[in-house]
């Protein structure tokens, strides 16, 4: 086995993960019923589902399991997408749109079900989430979202400013939308726990095994890495925002949004006991979004759009002091960043790569619960040849206009906002 130098971020999740998982790199030739490229939530959920059904599964990860967005995100297990449910139905059509709404409304059940079934040590907290109104217009938007969700039977509620202040410990918000179906996890530990469960079920997982070539011939997919070759009847490409080009399995260029986070050192209840005392995870209605949560050790974690660096980190320190003045001098222990694949309409895509090949991408920041259910559904479709259970219909092509320019635009917008915001 080749020795590799770690390229993992210095994130809180790396430092606090309760789950451990390591795997060798691919050497020599292997075969499988299903090849999976990408060791994030989508690929790992697919591997666990397929192996549990008796399929021969091989998963290839270019770095370490959870290296990409699955190990860098906020850890919010949300029900639904960024889009309000009416918009999902309008863009996909009534039947497919409402089917997707229903699937994703129940998706947190799948996540927390896996955690319980496989005893994953990922600090699960199902206290719901708070979508925070950063301005009066944001509260109006939340009321519309609540009405749409309630019309579909969701147990969501709009909170006034006083109740929001009690639940968050901050008086800076105009209200919030509480969704009790949702929750928080330690995101890297969840990915590693899925990997452990998949390996126990019989999946063979290889880390540090980047695919450098992929082609389909003779009724099989043939994947090559620096050290080996894999042949499989079916292929799932689950690389999303961390895709590396491989000849024969090209994915469309996607607009990418950078998102970074800061975490304080653990804080005692005398300092932070009234900050999110119920354990909810939060994000706000700002166009350049901010997230806020705590972990099991009492660290306060704030995130925002941007790639990190002096401008963004300076803003984050000011923002934390603005929302929670008593944390103005709280020591910071970790700063890290990741990438989000953001489709133009904020809807995920399932792309046919060729015979027996699918790619899943474009969660637009909602990767944990959708990634879990999309991965399971993609594995079933590939093994059975029946695509009717896919959460969205598979397409033969997809393109995002001006992807690189939009990526640059997102970062520049975040920089501009963070240069002038929260200077108090």
Coordinates of C-alpha atoms in Angstrom, one line a residue:
X1 CA 0.0 0.0 0.0
X2 CA 1.3 3.4 -0.9
X3 CA 1.9 6.0 1.8
X4 CA 0.0 9.2 1.3
X5 CA 0.4 12.7 2.8
X6 CA -2.8 14.0 4.2
X7 CA -4.5 16.9 2.5
X8 CA -7.4 17.1 4.9
X9 CA -8.5 20.6 6.2
X10 CA -7.8 21.6 9.8
X11 CA -11.5 21.6 10.6
X12 CA -13.4 21.1 13.8
X13 CA -14.9 17.9 12.3
X14 CA -11.5 16.4 11.7
X15 CA -10.5 17.2 15.3
X16 CA -13.7 16.0 17.0
X17 CA -14.8 13.0 14.9
X18 CA -15.9 10.1 17.0
X19 CA -15.8 7.7 14.1
X20 CA -12.6 6.5 12.5
X21 CA -12.2 4.9 9.1
X22 CA -9.2 4.1 6.9
X23 CA -8.9 2.0 3.8
X24 CA -6.1 1.0 1.4
X25 CA -5.5 2.4 -2.1
X26 CA -6.5 0.3 -5.1
X27 CA -3.7 -2.0 -6.3
X28 CA -4.1 -4.5 -9.1
X29 CA -7.3 -5.5 -10.9
X30 CA -10.7 -6.0 -9.4
X31 CA -14.3 -6.5 -10.6
X32 CA -17.7 -5.5 -9.2
X33 CA -21.3 -5.3 -10.0
X34 CA -21.3 -1.6 -9.1
X35 CA -18.4 0.8 -9.1
X36 CA -18.9 4.0 -7.1
X37 CA -16.6 7.0 -7.5
X38 CA -16.7 9.4 -4.5
X39 CA -16.7 8.7 -0.8
X40 CA -19.3 11.3 0.3
X41 CA -22.8 10.8 1.5
X42 CA -24.2 9.9 -2.0
X43 CA -21.5 7.3 -2.8
X44 CA -21.4 5.8 0.7
X45 CA -25.2 5.5 1.0
X46 CA -25.3 3.9 -2.4
X47 CA -22.5 1.5 -1.3
X48 CA -24.3 0.6 1.9
X49 CA -27.6 0.0 0.2
X50 CA -26.1 -2.1 -2.7
X51 CA -23.9 -4.2 -0.5
X52 CA -26.7 -4.9 1.9
X53 CA -28.6 -6.3 -1.0
X54 CA -25.8 -8.7 -1.9
X55 CA -24.2 -6.8 -4.7
X56 CA -20.4 -6.7 -5.2
X57 CA -19.5 -3.1 -4.7
X58 CA -16.2 -1.2 -5.0
X59 CA -16.0 2.4 -4.0
X60 CA -13.0 4.6 -5.1
X61 CA -12.3 7.8 -3.2
X62 CA -9.5 10.1 -4.5
X63 CA -8.6 11.4 -1.0
X64 CA -10.1 10.1 2.3
X65 CA -13.7 9.3 3.0
X66 CA -15.5 12.5 3.7
X67 CA -12.7 14.7 2.2
X68 CA -15.1 16.8 0.2
X69 CA -18.3 18.6 1.2
X70 CA -19.4 15.6 3.4
X71 CA -16.6 16.4 5.8
X72 CA -16.6 20.2 5.6
X73 CA -20.3 21.3 5.8
X74 CA -22.3 22.8 8.6
X75 CA -24.0 19.5 9.6
X76 CA -27.6 20.5 9.2
X77 CA -29.9 17.6 8.3
X78 CA -32.6 19.5 6.5
X79 CA -36.0 18.4 5.2
X80 CA -36.4 19.7 1.6
X81 CA -34.3 22.0 -0.6
X82 CA -33.4 25.6 -0.8
X83 CA -36.4 26.1 -3.0
X84 CA -39.8 26.4 -1.4
X85 CA -42.0 23.4 -2.2
X86 CA -44.3 25.4 -4.5
X87 CA -41.3 26.3 -6.6
X88 CA -40.1 22.7 -6.8
X89 CA -43.6 21.7 -8.1
X90 CA -43.6 24.5 -10.6
X91 CA -40.2 23.7 -12.0
X92 CA -40.6 19.9 -12.2
X93 CA -44.3 19.7 -12.8
X94 CA -47.0 18.8 -10.3
X95 CA -46.5 15.1 -10.1
X96 CA -42.7 14.9 -10.1
X97 CA -42.3 18.0 -8.0
X98 CA -44.6 16.8 -5.2
X99 CA -43.0 13.4 -5.3
X100 CA -39.6 15.0 -4.7
X101 CA -41.1 17.3 -2.0
X102 CA -42.4 14.2 -0.2
X103 CA -39.2 12.2 -0.6
X104 CA -37.0 15.0 0.8
X105 CA -39.5 15.8 3.6
X106 CA -38.9 12.3 4.9
X107 CA -35.2 12.2 4.1
X108 CA -34.0 13.2 7.7
X109 CA -35.7 10.0 8.8
X110 CA -33.3 8.0 6.6
X111 CA -30.3 9.8 8.1
X112 CA -31.3 9.4 11.7
X113 CA -32.4 5.8 10.9
X114 CA -28.9 4.9 9.6
X115 CA -27.4 6.6 12.7
X116 CA -29.5 4.5 15.0
X117 CA -29.2 1.2 13.1
X118 CA -25.4 1.4 12.7
X119 CA -24.6 3.1 16.0
X120 CA -22.8 6.0 14.3
X121 CA -21.1 8.2 16.7
X122 CA -21.9 11.6 15.1
X123 CA -23.5 13.7 17.9
X124 CA -27.0 13.3 16.4
X125 CA -29.4 16.0 17.7
X126 CA -32.9 16.0 16.3
X127 CA -34.1 19.3 17.8
X128 CA -35.0 20.8 14.5
X129 CA -33.6 23.8 12.6
X130 CA -34.2 27.5 12.7
X131 CA -34.3 29.4 9.5
X132 CA -33.6 32.9 10.8
X133 CA -35.1 36.1 9.4
X134 CA -32.2 38.6 9.1
X135 CA -34.6 41.4 8.0
X136 CA -38.3 42.1 7.9
X137 CA -38.4 40.9 4.3
X138 CA -36.8 37.7 5.4
X139 CA -39.6 37.1 7.9
X140 CA -42.3 37.6 5.1
X141 CA -40.5 35.0 3.0
X142 CA -40.4 32.6 5.9
X143 CA -44.2 33.0 6.4
X144 CA -44.8 32.1 2.8
X145 CA -42.5 29.1 3.1
X146 CA -44.3 28.0 6.2
X147 CA -47.7 28.2 4.5
X148 CA -46.5 26.1 1.6
X149 CA -44.9 23.5 4.0
X150 CA -48.0 23.4 6.2
X151 CA -50.3 22.8 3.2
X152 CA -48.3 19.6 2.7
X153 CA -48.6 18.5 6.3
X154 CA -45.2 19.7 7.6
X155 CA -45.2 20.5 11.3
X156 CA -43.3 23.7 10.9
X157 CA -44.0 26.9 12.8
X158 CA -43.0 30.6 12.5
X159 CA -41.6 32.1 15.7
X160 CA -41.7 35.7 16.6
X161 CA -38.6 37.8 17.5
X162 CA -38.9 37.2 21.2
X163 CA -39.1 33.4 20.9
X164 CA -36.3 33.4 18.3
X165 CA -34.1 35.4 20.8
X166 CA -34.9 32.9 23.5
X167 CA -34.0 29.9 21.3
X168 CA -30.9 31.4 19.8
X169 CA -29.5 33.7 22.6
X170 CA -29.4 36.6 20.1
X171 CA -31.8 39.5 19.7
X172 CA -30.6 40.3 16.2
X173 CA -33.3 38.4 14.3
X174 CA -36.8 39.3 13.3
X175 CA -38.2 35.8 13.7
X176 CA -37.6 32.2 12.5
X177 CA -39.1 29.2 10.9
X178 CA -38.7 26.1 13.1
X179 CA -38.7 22.7 11.4
X180 CA -38.8 19.9 13.9
X181 CA -38.2 17.2 11.3
X182 CA -34.6 18.3 10.9
X183 CA -31.5 18.3 13.1
X184 CA -27.8 18.4 13.4
X185 CA -24.9 15.9 13.2
X186 CA -21.1 15.8 13.2
X187 CA -21.0 15.6 9.4
X188 CA -17.6 13.9 9.0
X189 CA -18.4 11.2 11.6
X190 CA -21.7 10.5 9.7
X191 CA -19.7 9.9 6.5
X192 CA -17.2 7.7 8.2
X193 CA -20.0 5.8 10.0
X194 CA -21.7 5.1 6.6
X195 CA -18.3 3.9 5.3
X196 CA -17.9 1.5 8.3
X197 CA -21.4 0.2 7.8
X198 CA -20.9 -0.3 4.1
X199 CA -17.6 -2.1 4.6
X200 CA -19.3 -4.4 7.2
X201 CA -22.0 -5.2 4.7
X202 CA -19.3 -6.3 2.2
X203 CA -18.5 -3.2 0.1
X204 CA -14.8 -2.8 -0.7
X205 CA -13.7 0.8 -0.2
X206 CA -10.4 2.2 -1.4
X207 CA -9.0 5.6 -0.4
X208 CA -6.3 7.7 -2.2
X209 CA -7.5 6.1 -5.4
X210 CA -8.3 8.8 -7.9
X211 CA -9.9 7.7 -11.2
X212 CA -7.7 8.9 -14.0
X213 CA -9.5 7.2 -16.9
X214 CA -13.0 5.8 -17.4
X215 CA -14.4 4.1 -20.4
X216 CA -17.3 1.8 -21.3
X217 CA -16.7 -1.1 -23.7
X218 CA -17.6 -4.7 -24.0
X219 CA -20.6 -4.2 -21.7
X220 CA -18.5 -3.0 -18.8
X221 CA -17.1 0.2 -17.3
X222 CA -13.3 0.1 -16.9
X223 CA -11.8 2.6 -14.4
X224 CA -8.1 3.1 -14.0
X225 CA -6.2 4.6 -11.0
X226 CA -2.5 5.1 -10.6
X227 CA -2.3 1.7 -9.0
X228 CA -5.1 -0.4 -10.3
X229 CA -8.0 -1.2 -12.6
X230 CA -11.6 -1.8 -11.8
X231 CA -14.2 -3.4 -14.1
X232 CA -17.9 -3.1 -13.3
X233 CA -21.2 -3.6 -15.0
X234 CA -22.6 -0.4 -13.5
X235 CA -21.1 3.0 -12.5
X236 CA -22.2 5.7 -10.1
X237 CA -20.3 9.0 -10.2
X238 CA -20.8 10.7 -6.9
X239 CA -18.2 13.4 -6.8
X240 CA -20.4 16.5 -6.9
X241 CA -18.4 19.7 -6.2
X242 CA -15.1 17.7 -5.9
X243 CA -15.2 16.0 -9.3
X244 CA -11.9 15.4 -11.0
X245 CA -12.1 15.0 -14.8
X246 CA -11.6 11.4 -16.1
X247 CA -11.7 10.6 -19.7
X248 CA -14.9 8.8 -20.7
X249 CA -17.0 10.0 -17.8
X250 CA -17.1 13.7 -18.2
X251 CA -19.5 15.7 -16.0
X252 CA -20.7 19.3 -16.8
X253 CA -18.9 22.2 -15.3
X254 CA -20.9 23.5 -12.4
X255 CA -21.0 26.9 -10.6
X256 CA -19.3 26.4 -7.2
X257 CA -20.0 28.3 -4.0
X258 CA -17.3 28.5 -1.4
X259 CA -18.4 28.2 2.2
X260 CA -16.2 28.7 5.3
X261 CA -16.7 28.2 9.0
X262 CA -15.1 29.3 12.3
X263 CA -15.4 27.4 15.6
X264 CA -14.7 28.7 19.0
X265 CA -13.0 26.7 21.7
X266 CA -15.5 24.8 24.0
X267 CA -17.4 27.3 26.0
X268 CA -18.9 26.7 29.4
X269 CA -22.6 27.3 30.3
X270 CA -21.6 30.4 32.2
X271 CA -20.6 32.0 28.9
X272 CA -22.7 30.2 26.3
X273 CA -25.5 28.4 28.1
X274 CA -28.2 30.4 26.6
X275 CA -26.9 30.1 23.0
X276 CA -29.1 27.6 21.2
X277 CA -30.0 25.8 24.4
X278 CA -32.4 23.5 22.6
X279 CA -29.7 22.3 20.2
X280 CA -31.2 23.6 16.9
X281 CA -29.0 24.4 13.9
X282 CA -29.5 27.7 12.1
X283 CA -29.0 29.6 8.9
X284 CA -30.4 33.0 7.9
X285 CA -32.3 34.5 5.0
X286 CA -29.5 36.7 3.8
X287 CA -28.6 36.3 0.1
X288 CA -25.0 35.9 1.3
X289 CA -26.0 33.4 3.9
X290 CA -24.8 32.9 7.5
X291 CA -25.0 29.7 9.5
X292 CA -24.9 29.2 13.3
X293 CA -24.9 26.1 15.5
X294 CA -23.2 24.5 18.6
X295 CA -21.6 21.1 18.9
X296 CA -21.7 18.6 21.7
X297 CA -18.7 20.1 23.5
X298 CA -20.3 23.6 23.6
X299 CA -18.3 25.1 20.7
X300 CA -20.1 27.9 18.8
X301 CA -19.7 27.5 15.0
X302 CA -20.5 30.3 12.6
X303 CA -20.3 30.0 8.8
X304 CA -20.6 32.1 5.7
X305 CA -20.2 32.2 2.0
X306 CA -16.6 32.6 0.9
X307 CA -13.3 30.8 0.5
X308 CA -11.9 32.0 3.8
X309 CA -8.9 34.3 4.2
X310 CA -8.5 37.6 6.0
X311 CA -11.6 39.4 4.6
X312 CA -14.0 36.6 5.3
X313 CA -12.4 35.6 8.7
X314 CA -12.5 39.2 9.8
X315 CA -16.1 39.5 8.9
X316 CA -16.9 36.2 10.8
X317 CA -15.3 37.5 14.0
X318 CA -17.3 40.8 13.7
X319 CA -20.5 38.9 12.9
X320 CA -20.1 36.6 15.9
X321 CA -19.6 39.6 18.1
X322 CA -22.6 41.3 16.5
X323 CA -24.9 38.4 17.0
X324 CA -23.5 37.3 20.4
X325 CA -21.6 40.2 22.0
X326 CA -20.4 38.1 24.9
X327 CA -18.4 36.0 22.4
X328 CA -16.4 39.0 21.1
X329 CA -13.2 37.8 22.7
X330 CA -13.9 34.1 22.6
X331 CA -10.9 32.2 21.3
X332 CA -11.2 30.6 17.9
X333 CA -9.9 27.0 17.5
X334 CA -10.6 26.1 13.9
X335 CA -11.2 27.8 10.5
X336 CA -11.9 25.8 7.4
X337 CA -13.8 25.9 4.1
X338 CA -15.5 23.7 1.5
X339 CA -17.3 23.9 -1.9
X340 CA -20.9 23.6 -2.8
X341 CA -22.1 22.6 -6.3
X342 CA -25.0 25.1 -7.1
X343 CA -27.2 24.4 -10.1
X344 CA -28.9 27.4 -11.7
X345 CA -32.4 26.3 -10.6
X346 CA -31.2 24.9 -7.2
X347 CA -32.4 21.4 -8.2
X348 CA -30.3 18.3 -8.0
X349 CA -29.5 16.4 -11.2
X350 CA -29.1 12.7 -12.1
X351 CA -27.2 12.4 -15.4
X352 CA -26.9 9.3 -17.5
X353 CA -23.2 8.8 -18.4
X354 CA -23.7 6.0 -20.8
X355 CA -24.9 2.3 -20.6
X356 CA -25.3 1.5 -16.9
X357 CA -23.8 4.8 -15.7
X358 CA -25.3 7.6 -13.6
X359 CA -23.9 10.7 -12.0
X360 CA -25.6 12.6 -9.2
X361 CA -24.7 16.3 -8.4
X362 CA -26.0 19.7 -7.6
X363 CA -27.5 19.6 -4.1
X364 CA -26.9 23.4 -3.8
X365 CA -25.9 23.1 -0.1
X366 CA -28.4 20.5 1.0
X367 CA -26.1 17.4 0.8
X368 CA -26.7 15.3 3.9
X369 CA -30.3 14.1 3.7
X370 CA -30.8 14.4 -0.1
X371 CA -27.4 12.8 -0.7
X372 CA -28.4 9.8 1.5
X373 CA -31.7 9.2 -0.3
X374 CA -30.4 10.0 -3.8
X375 CA -27.5 7.6 -3.3
X376 CA -29.8 4.8 -2.2
X377 CA -32.1 5.4 -5.1
X378 CA -29.3 5.5 -7.7
X379 CA -27.9 2.2 -6.4
X380 CA -31.3 0.6 -6.8
X381 CA -31.8 2.0 -10.3
X382 CA -28.4 0.9 -11.5
X383 CA -28.7 -2.6 -10.1
X384 CA -32.2 -3.3 -11.3
X385 CA -32.3 -1.1 -14.5
X386 CA -35.5 0.5 -13.2
X387 CA -35.3 4.3 -13.0
X388 CA -38.8 4.9 -11.8
X389 CA -37.8 5.2 -8.2
X390 CA -35.3 8.0 -8.8
X391 CA -36.1 11.2 -6.9
X392 CA -35.7 13.2 -10.1
X393 CA -35.8 11.9 -13.6
X394 CA -32.4 11.0 -15.1
X395 CA -31.4 13.2 -18.1
X396 CA -29.0 12.5 -21.0
X397 CA -27.3 15.9 -20.9
X398 CA -27.0 18.9 -18.7
X399 CA -25.2 22.2 -19.0
X400 CA -24.7 25.2 -16.8
X401 CA -24.1 28.5 -18.6
X402 CA -21.0 30.5 -17.7
X403 CA -20.2 28.2 -14.8
X404 CA -16.7 29.5 -14.1
X405 CA -17.9 33.1 -14.3
X406 CA -20.7 32.4 -11.9
X407 CA -18.3 30.8 -9.5
X408 CA -16.2 33.9 -9.5
X409 CA -19.3 36.1 -9.1
X410 CA -20.4 34.2 -6.0
X411 CA -17.0 34.7 -4.4
X412 CA -16.8 38.3 -5.3
X413 CA -20.3 39.0 -4.0
X414 CA -19.4 37.4 -0.7
X415 CA -16.1 39.4 -0.5
X416 CA -17.9 42.7 -1.2
X417 CA -20.6 42.0 1.5
X418 CA -18.1 40.8 4.0
X419 CA -15.8 43.9 3.5
X420 CA -18.6 46.2 4.6
X421 CA -21.0 44.1 6.7
X422 CA -21.2 44.0 10.5
X423 CA -18.8 46.8 11.2
X424 CA -20.2 47.9 14.5

